[in-house]
Tab-separated table of C-alpha atoms and ligand atoms in Angstrom:
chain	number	residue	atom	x	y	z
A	849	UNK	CA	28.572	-42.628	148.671
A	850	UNK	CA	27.604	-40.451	145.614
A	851	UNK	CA	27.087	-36.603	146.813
A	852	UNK	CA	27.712	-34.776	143.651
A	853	UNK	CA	24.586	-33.326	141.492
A	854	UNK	CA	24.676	-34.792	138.319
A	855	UNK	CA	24.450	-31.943	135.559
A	856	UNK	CA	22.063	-33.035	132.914
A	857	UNK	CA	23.794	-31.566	129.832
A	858	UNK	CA	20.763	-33.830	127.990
A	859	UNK	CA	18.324	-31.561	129.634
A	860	UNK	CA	20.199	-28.255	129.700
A	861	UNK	CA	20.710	-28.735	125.746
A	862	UNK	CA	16.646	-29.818	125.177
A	863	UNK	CA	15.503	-26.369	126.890
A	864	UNK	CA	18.319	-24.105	125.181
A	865	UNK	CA	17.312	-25.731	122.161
A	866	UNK	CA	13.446	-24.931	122.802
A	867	UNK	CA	14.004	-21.476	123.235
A	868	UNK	CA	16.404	-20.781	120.011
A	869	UNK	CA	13.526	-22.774	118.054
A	870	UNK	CA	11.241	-20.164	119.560
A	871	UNK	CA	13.540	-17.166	118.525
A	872	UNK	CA	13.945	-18.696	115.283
A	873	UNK	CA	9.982	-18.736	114.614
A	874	UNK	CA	9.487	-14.828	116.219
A	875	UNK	CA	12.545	-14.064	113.841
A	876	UNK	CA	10.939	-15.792	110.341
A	877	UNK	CA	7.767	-14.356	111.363
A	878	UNK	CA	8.581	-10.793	112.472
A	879	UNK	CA	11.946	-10.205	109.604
A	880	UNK	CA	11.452	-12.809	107.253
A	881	UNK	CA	14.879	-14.080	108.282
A	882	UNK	CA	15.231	-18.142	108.238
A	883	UNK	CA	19.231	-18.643	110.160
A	884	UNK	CA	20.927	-20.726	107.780
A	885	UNK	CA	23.979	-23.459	108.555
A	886	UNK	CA	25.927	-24.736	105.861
A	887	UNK	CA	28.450	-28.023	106.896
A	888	UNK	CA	30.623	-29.441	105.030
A	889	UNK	CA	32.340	-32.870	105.435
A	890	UNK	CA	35.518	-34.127	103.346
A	891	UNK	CA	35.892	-37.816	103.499
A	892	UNK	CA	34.350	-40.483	105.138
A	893	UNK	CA	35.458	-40.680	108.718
A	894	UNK	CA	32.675	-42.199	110.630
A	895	UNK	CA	32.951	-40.192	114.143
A	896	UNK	CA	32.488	-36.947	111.530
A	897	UNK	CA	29.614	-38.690	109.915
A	898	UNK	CA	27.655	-38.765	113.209
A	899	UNK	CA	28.480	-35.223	114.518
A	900	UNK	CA	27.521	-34.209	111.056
A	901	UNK	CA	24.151	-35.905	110.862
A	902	UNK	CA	23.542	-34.715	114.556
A	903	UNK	CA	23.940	-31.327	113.663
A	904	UNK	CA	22.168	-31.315	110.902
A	905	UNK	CA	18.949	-33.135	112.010
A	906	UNK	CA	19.490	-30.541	115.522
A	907	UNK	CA	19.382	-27.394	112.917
A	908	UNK	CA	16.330	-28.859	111.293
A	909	UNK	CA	14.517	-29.598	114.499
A	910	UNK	CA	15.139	-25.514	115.443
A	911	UNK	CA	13.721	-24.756	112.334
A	912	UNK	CA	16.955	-23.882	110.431
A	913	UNK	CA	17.440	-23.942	106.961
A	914	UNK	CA	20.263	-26.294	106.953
A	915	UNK	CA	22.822	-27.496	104.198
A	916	UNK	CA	25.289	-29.791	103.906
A	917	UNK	CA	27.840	-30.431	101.215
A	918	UNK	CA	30.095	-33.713	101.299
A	919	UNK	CA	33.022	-33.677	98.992
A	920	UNK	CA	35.769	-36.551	98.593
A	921	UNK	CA	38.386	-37.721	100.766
A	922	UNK	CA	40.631	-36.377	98.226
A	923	UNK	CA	39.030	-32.890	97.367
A	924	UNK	CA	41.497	-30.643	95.930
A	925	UNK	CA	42.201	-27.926	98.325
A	926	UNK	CA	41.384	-25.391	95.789
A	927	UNK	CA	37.744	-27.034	95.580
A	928	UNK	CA	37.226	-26.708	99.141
A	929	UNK	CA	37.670	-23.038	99.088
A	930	UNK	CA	35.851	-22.063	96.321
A	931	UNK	CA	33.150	-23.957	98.298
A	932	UNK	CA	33.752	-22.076	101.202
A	933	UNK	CA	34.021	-18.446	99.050
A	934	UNK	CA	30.925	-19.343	97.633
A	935	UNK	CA	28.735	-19.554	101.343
A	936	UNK	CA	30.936	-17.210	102.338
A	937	UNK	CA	28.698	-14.955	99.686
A	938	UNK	CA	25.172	-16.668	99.785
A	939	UNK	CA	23.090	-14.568	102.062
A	940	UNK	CA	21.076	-17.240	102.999
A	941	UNK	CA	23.612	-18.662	104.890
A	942	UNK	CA	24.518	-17.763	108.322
A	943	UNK	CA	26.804	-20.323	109.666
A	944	UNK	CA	29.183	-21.916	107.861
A	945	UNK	CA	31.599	-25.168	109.873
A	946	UNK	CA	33.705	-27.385	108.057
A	947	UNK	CA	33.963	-30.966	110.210
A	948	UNK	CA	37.308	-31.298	111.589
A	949	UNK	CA	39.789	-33.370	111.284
A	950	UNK	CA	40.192	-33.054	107.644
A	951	UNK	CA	42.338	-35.488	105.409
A	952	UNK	CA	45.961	-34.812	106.021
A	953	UNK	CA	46.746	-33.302	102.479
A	954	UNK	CA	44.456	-30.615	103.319
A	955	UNK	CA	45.678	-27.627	105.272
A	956	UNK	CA	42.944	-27.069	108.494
A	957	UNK	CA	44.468	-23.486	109.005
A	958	UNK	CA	44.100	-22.037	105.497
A	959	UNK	CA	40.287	-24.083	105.477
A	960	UNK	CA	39.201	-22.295	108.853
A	961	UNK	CA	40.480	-18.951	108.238
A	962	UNK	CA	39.053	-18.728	104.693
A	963	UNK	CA	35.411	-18.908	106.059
A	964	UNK	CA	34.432	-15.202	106.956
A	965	UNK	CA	34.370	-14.244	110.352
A	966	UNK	CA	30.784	-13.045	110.764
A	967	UNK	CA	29.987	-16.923	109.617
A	968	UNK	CA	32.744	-18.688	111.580
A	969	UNK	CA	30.147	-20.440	113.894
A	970	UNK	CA	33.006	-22.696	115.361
A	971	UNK	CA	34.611	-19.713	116.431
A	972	UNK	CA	37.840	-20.883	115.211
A	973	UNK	CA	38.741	-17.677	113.047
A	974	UNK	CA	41.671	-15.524	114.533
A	975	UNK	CA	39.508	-12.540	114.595
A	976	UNK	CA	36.925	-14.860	117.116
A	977	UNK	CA	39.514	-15.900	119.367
A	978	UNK	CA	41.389	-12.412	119.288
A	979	UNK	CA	37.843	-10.763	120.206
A	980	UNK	CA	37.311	-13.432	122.742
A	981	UNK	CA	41.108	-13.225	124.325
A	982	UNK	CA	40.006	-9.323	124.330
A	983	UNK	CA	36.888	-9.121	126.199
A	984	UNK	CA	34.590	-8.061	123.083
A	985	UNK	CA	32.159	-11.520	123.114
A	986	UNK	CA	29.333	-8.830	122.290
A	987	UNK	CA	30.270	-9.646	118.793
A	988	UNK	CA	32.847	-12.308	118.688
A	989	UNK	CA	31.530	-16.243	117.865
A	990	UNK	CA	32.800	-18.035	120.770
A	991	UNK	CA	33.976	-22.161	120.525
A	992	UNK	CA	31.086	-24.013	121.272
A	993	UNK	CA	32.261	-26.612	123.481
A	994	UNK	CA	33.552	-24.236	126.087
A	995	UNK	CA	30.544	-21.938	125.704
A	996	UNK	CA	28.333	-24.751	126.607
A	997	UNK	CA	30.314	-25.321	129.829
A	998	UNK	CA	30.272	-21.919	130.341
A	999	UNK	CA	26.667	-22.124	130.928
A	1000	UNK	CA	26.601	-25.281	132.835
A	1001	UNK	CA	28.845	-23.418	135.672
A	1002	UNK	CA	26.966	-20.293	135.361
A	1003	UNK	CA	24.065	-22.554	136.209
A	1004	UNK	CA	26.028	-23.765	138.895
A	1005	UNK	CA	28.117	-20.837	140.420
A	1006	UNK	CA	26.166	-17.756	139.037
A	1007	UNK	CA	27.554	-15.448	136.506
A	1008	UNK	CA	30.405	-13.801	138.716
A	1009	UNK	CA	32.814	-16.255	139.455
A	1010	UNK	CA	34.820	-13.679	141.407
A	1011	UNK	CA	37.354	-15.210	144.025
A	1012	UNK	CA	36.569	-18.495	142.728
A	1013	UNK	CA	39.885	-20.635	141.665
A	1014	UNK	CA	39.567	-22.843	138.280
A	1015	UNK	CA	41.586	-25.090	136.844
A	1016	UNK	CA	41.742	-25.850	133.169
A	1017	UNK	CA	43.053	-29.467	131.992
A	1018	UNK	CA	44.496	-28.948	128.406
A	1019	UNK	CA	45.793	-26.048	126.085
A	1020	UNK	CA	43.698	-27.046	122.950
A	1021	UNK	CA	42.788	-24.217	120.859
A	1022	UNK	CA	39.401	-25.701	120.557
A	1023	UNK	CA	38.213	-26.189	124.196
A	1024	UNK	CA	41.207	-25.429	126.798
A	1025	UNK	CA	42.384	-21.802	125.960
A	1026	UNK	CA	38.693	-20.649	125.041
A	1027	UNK	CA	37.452	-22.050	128.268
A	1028	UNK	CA	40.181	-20.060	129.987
A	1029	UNK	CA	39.373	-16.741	128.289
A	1030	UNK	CA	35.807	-17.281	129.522
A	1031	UNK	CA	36.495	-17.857	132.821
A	1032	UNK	CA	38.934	-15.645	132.986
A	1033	UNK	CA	36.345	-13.122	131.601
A	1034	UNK	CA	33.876	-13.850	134.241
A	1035	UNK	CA	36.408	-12.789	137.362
A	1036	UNK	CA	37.899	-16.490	137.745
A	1037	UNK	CA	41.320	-16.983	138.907
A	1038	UNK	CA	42.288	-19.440	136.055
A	1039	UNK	CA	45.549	-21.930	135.672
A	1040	UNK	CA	46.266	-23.401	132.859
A	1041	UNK	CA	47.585	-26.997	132.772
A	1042	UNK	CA	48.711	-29.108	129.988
A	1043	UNK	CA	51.211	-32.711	129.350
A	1044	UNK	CA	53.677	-30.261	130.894
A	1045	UNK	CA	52.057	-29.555	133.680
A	1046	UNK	CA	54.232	-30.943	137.156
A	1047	UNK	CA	52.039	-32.506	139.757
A	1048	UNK	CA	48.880	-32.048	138.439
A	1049	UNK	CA	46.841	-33.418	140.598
A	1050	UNK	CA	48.283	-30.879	143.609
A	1051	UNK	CA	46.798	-27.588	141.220
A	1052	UNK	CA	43.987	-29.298	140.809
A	1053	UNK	CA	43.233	-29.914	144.406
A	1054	UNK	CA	43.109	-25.930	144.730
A	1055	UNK	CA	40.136	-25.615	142.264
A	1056	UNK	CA	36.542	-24.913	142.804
A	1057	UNK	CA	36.105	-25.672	139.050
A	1058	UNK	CA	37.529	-28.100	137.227
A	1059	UNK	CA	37.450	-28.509	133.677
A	1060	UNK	CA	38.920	-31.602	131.908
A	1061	UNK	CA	39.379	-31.803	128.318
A	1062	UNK	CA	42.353	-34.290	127.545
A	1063	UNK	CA	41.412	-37.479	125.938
A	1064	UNK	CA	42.654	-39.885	129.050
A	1065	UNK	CA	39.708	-41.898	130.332
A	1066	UNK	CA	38.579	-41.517	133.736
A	1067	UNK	CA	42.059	-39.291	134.678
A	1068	UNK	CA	40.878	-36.923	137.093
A	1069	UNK	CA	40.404	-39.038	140.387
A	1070	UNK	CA	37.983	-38.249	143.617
A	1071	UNK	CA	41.509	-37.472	145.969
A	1072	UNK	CA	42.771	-34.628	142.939
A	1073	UNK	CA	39.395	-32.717	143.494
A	1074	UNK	CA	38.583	-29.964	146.160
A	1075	UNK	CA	35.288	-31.041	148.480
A	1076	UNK	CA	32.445	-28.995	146.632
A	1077	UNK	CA	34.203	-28.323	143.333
A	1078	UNK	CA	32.091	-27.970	140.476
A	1079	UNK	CA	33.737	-30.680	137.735
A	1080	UNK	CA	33.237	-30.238	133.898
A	1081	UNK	CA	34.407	-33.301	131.750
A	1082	UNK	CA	34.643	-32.492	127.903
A	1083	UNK	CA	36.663	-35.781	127.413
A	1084	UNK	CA	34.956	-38.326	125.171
A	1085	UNK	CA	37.111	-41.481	125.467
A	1086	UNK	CA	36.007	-45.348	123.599
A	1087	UNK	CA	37.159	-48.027	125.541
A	1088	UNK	CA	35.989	-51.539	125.990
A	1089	UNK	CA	34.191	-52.310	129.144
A	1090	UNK	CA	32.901	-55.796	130.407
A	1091	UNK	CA	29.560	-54.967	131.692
A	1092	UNK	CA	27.715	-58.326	133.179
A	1093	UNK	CA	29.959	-60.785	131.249
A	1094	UNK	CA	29.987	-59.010	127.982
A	1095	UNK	CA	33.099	-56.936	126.818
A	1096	UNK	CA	31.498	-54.054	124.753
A	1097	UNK	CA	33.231	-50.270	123.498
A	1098	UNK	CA	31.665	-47.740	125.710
A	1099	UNK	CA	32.076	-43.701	125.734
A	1100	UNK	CA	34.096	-42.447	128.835
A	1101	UNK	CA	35.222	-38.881	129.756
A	1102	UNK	CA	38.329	-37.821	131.146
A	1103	UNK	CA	37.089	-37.853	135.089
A	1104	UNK	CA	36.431	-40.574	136.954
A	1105	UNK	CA	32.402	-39.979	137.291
A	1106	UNK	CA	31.844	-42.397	139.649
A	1107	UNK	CA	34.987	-41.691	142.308
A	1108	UNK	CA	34.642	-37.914	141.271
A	1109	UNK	CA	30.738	-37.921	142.543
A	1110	UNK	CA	31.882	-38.681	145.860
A	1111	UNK	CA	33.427	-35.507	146.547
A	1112	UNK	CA	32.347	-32.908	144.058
A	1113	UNK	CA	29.237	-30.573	144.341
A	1114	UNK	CA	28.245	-30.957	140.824
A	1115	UNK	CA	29.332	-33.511	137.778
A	1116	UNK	CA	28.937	-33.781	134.341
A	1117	UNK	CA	28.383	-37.141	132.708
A	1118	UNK	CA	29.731	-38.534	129.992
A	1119	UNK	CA	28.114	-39.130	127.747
A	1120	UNK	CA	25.066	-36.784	128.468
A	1121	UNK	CA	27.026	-33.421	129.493
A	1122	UNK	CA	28.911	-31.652	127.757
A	1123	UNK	CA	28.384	-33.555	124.100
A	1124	UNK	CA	25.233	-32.359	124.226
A	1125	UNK	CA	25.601	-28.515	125.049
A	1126	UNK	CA	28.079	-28.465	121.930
A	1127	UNK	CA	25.632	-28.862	119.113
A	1128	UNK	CA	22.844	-26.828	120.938
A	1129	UNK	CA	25.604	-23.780	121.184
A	1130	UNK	CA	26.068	-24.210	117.601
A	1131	UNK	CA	22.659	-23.186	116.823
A	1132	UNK	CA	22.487	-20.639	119.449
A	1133	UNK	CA	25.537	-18.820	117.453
A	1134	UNK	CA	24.726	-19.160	114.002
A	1135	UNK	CA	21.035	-17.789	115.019
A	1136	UNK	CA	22.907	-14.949	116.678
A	1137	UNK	CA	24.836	-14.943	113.258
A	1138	UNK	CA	21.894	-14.365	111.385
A	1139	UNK	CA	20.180	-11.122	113.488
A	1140	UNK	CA	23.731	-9.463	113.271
A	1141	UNK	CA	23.792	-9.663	109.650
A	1142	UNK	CA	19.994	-8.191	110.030
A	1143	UNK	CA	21.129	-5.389	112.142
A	1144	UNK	CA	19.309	-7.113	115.082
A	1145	UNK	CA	21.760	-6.893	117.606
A	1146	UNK	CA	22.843	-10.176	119.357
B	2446	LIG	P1	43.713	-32.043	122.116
B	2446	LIG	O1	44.327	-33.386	121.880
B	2446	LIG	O2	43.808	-31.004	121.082
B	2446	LIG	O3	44.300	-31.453	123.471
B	2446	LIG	C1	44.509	-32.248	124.594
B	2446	LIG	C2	45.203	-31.423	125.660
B	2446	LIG	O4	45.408	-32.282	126.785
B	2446	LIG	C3	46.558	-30.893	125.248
B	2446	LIG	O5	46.615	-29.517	125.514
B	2446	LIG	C4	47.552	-31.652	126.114
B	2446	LIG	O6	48.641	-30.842	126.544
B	2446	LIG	C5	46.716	-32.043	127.294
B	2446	LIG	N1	47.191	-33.298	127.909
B	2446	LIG	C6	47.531	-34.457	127.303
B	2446	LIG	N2	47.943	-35.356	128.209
B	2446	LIG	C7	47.871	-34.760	129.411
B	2446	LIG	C8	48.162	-35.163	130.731
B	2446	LIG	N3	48.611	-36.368	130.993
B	2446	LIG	N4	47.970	-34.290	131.723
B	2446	LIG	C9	47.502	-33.044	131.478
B	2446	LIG	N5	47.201	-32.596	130.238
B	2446	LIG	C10	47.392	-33.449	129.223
B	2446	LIG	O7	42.203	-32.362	122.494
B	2446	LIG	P2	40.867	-31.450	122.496
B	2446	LIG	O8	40.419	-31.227	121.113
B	2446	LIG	O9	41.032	-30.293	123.408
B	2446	LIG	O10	39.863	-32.492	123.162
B	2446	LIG	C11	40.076	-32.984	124.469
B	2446	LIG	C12	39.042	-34.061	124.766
B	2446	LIG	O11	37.758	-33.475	124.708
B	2446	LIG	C13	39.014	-35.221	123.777
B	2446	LIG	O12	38.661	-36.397	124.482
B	2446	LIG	C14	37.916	-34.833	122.822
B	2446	LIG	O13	37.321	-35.962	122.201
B	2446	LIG	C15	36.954	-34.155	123.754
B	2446	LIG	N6	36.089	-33.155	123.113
B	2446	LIG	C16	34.777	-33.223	123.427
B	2446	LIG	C17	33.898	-32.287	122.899
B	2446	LIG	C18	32.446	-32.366	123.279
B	2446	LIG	O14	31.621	-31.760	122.643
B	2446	LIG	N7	32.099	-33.074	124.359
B	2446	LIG	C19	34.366	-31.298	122.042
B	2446	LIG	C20	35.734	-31.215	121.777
B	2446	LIG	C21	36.589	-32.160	122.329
């Protein structure tokens, strides 16, 4: 018996993304201001292909001017951040990502901290994640995938989240600390649990929201979860399936969706949740990007 609503992250993305394309025409036509997003991709891993492409054809579609610059597999460091010094200083740029994971010679850190804050789209810069960890979003470029589940349990639980208990799965700079800063930030009691973590499924059971990002397919089961909990799944897992007869790779998240529906209030799918939400947040900051360097306001 399914009872859980299934959150459309599809559908969430497609309206978010119809508004910022609406902002983005008021904002050429009013201030002569096109928001621009520069990615760049070393090497030729095909996972990074796609999520490059996506992103690209998702900036163009919101009326973007969008660039992308593809160096080798074995790009010299020093290359990389000259290319990165160089958007850093081209004012028609407002956005700068670089698609991670690089090639092991190259050192992420130095590559993610070189690009300027006030472009760091990703939100991966120290000074993002110290504004963030502070309270000061006003001006701070938040992660994308947790601020796309952000909104998904706004949409959900409302904006104040006071007296509500949630319970992060996984300590990833990326997605699990950001997502706890945010919830944290909106009144949330928030635990943090990791590989560490001792019984995990007994902290779960104690949250209203869950939010797993791991990389374990179909983990979270329907007796972890609270009756009513709202359940985020950020996991994208490939494993092969046989599906009438025919053994085939399919994508899976980190919660099992179809155990999981049978006790939570509200679900994400995988795929078509939280994937989604991630590349339409990436507009939404590097438009924001480009009215703060007008002197907009966010
Ligand atoms: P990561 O590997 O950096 O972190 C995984 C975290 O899971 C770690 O903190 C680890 O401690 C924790 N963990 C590992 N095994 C565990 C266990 N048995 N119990 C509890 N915690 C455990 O991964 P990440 O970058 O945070 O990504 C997590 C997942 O989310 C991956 O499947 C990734 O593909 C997916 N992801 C999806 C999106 C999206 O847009 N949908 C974006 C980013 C990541």
């Amino acid at each position: 018996m399914t009872v859980a609503k299934r959150i459309d992250g599809k559908a969430r993305a497609a309206a978010l993304a119809a508004s910022i394309t609406e902002k983005t025409a008021a904002l050429l036509k009013k201030h002569g201001i096109k928001p621009g997003l520069a990615v760049v991709i070393i090497g030729e891993d095909p996972a990074s292909q796609v999520y490059v492409r996506n992103k690209k054809r998702t900036a163009e579609s919101c009326g973007f001017h969008s660039v992308q610059h593809t160096l080798p597999k074995n790009a010299a460091e020093s290359d990389v951040l000259k290319l990165i010094d160089e958007l850093n200083n081209d004012t028609a740029i407002h956005g700068i990502l670089v698609q991670l994971p690089l090639p092991d010679h190259l050192d992420e850190q130095a590559i993610t901290q070189a690009i300027t804050p006030s472009k760091d789209v990703d939100g991966f810069h120290f000074v993002n994640i110290g504004k963030l960890t502070a309270g000061h979003t006003s001006d701070a470029f938040v992660p994308c995938t947790p601020a796309g589940c952000m909104l998904m349990i706004e949409d959900e639980l409302g904006r104040d989240l006071s007296g509500k208990n949630a319970v992060v799965i996984g300590r990833s700079n990326i997605v699990g600390k950001p997502m706890a800063s945010l919830l944290l930030q909106a009144n949330a009691t928030v635990t943090v649990t990791h590989s560490r973590t001792k019984d995990l499924s007994k902290v779960v059971a104690g949250a209203d929201i869950v939010v797993a990002a791991v990389g374990r397919p179909d983990m979270v089961k329907a007796d972890w979860v609270k009756p009513g909990a709202v359940v985020i799944d950020v996991g994208i897992n490939r494993v092969e399936k046989t599906v009438d007869g025919e053994t085939k790779m399919v994508l899976t998240g980190d919660v099992d969706y179809d155990d999981v529906s049978k006790v939570a209030a509200a679900i994400t799918p995988v795929p078509g949740g939280v994937g989604p939400m991630t590349i339409t947040m990436l507009m939404a900051n590097t438009l924001r990007s480009a009215r703060l360097a007008a002197g907009l306001g966010a």
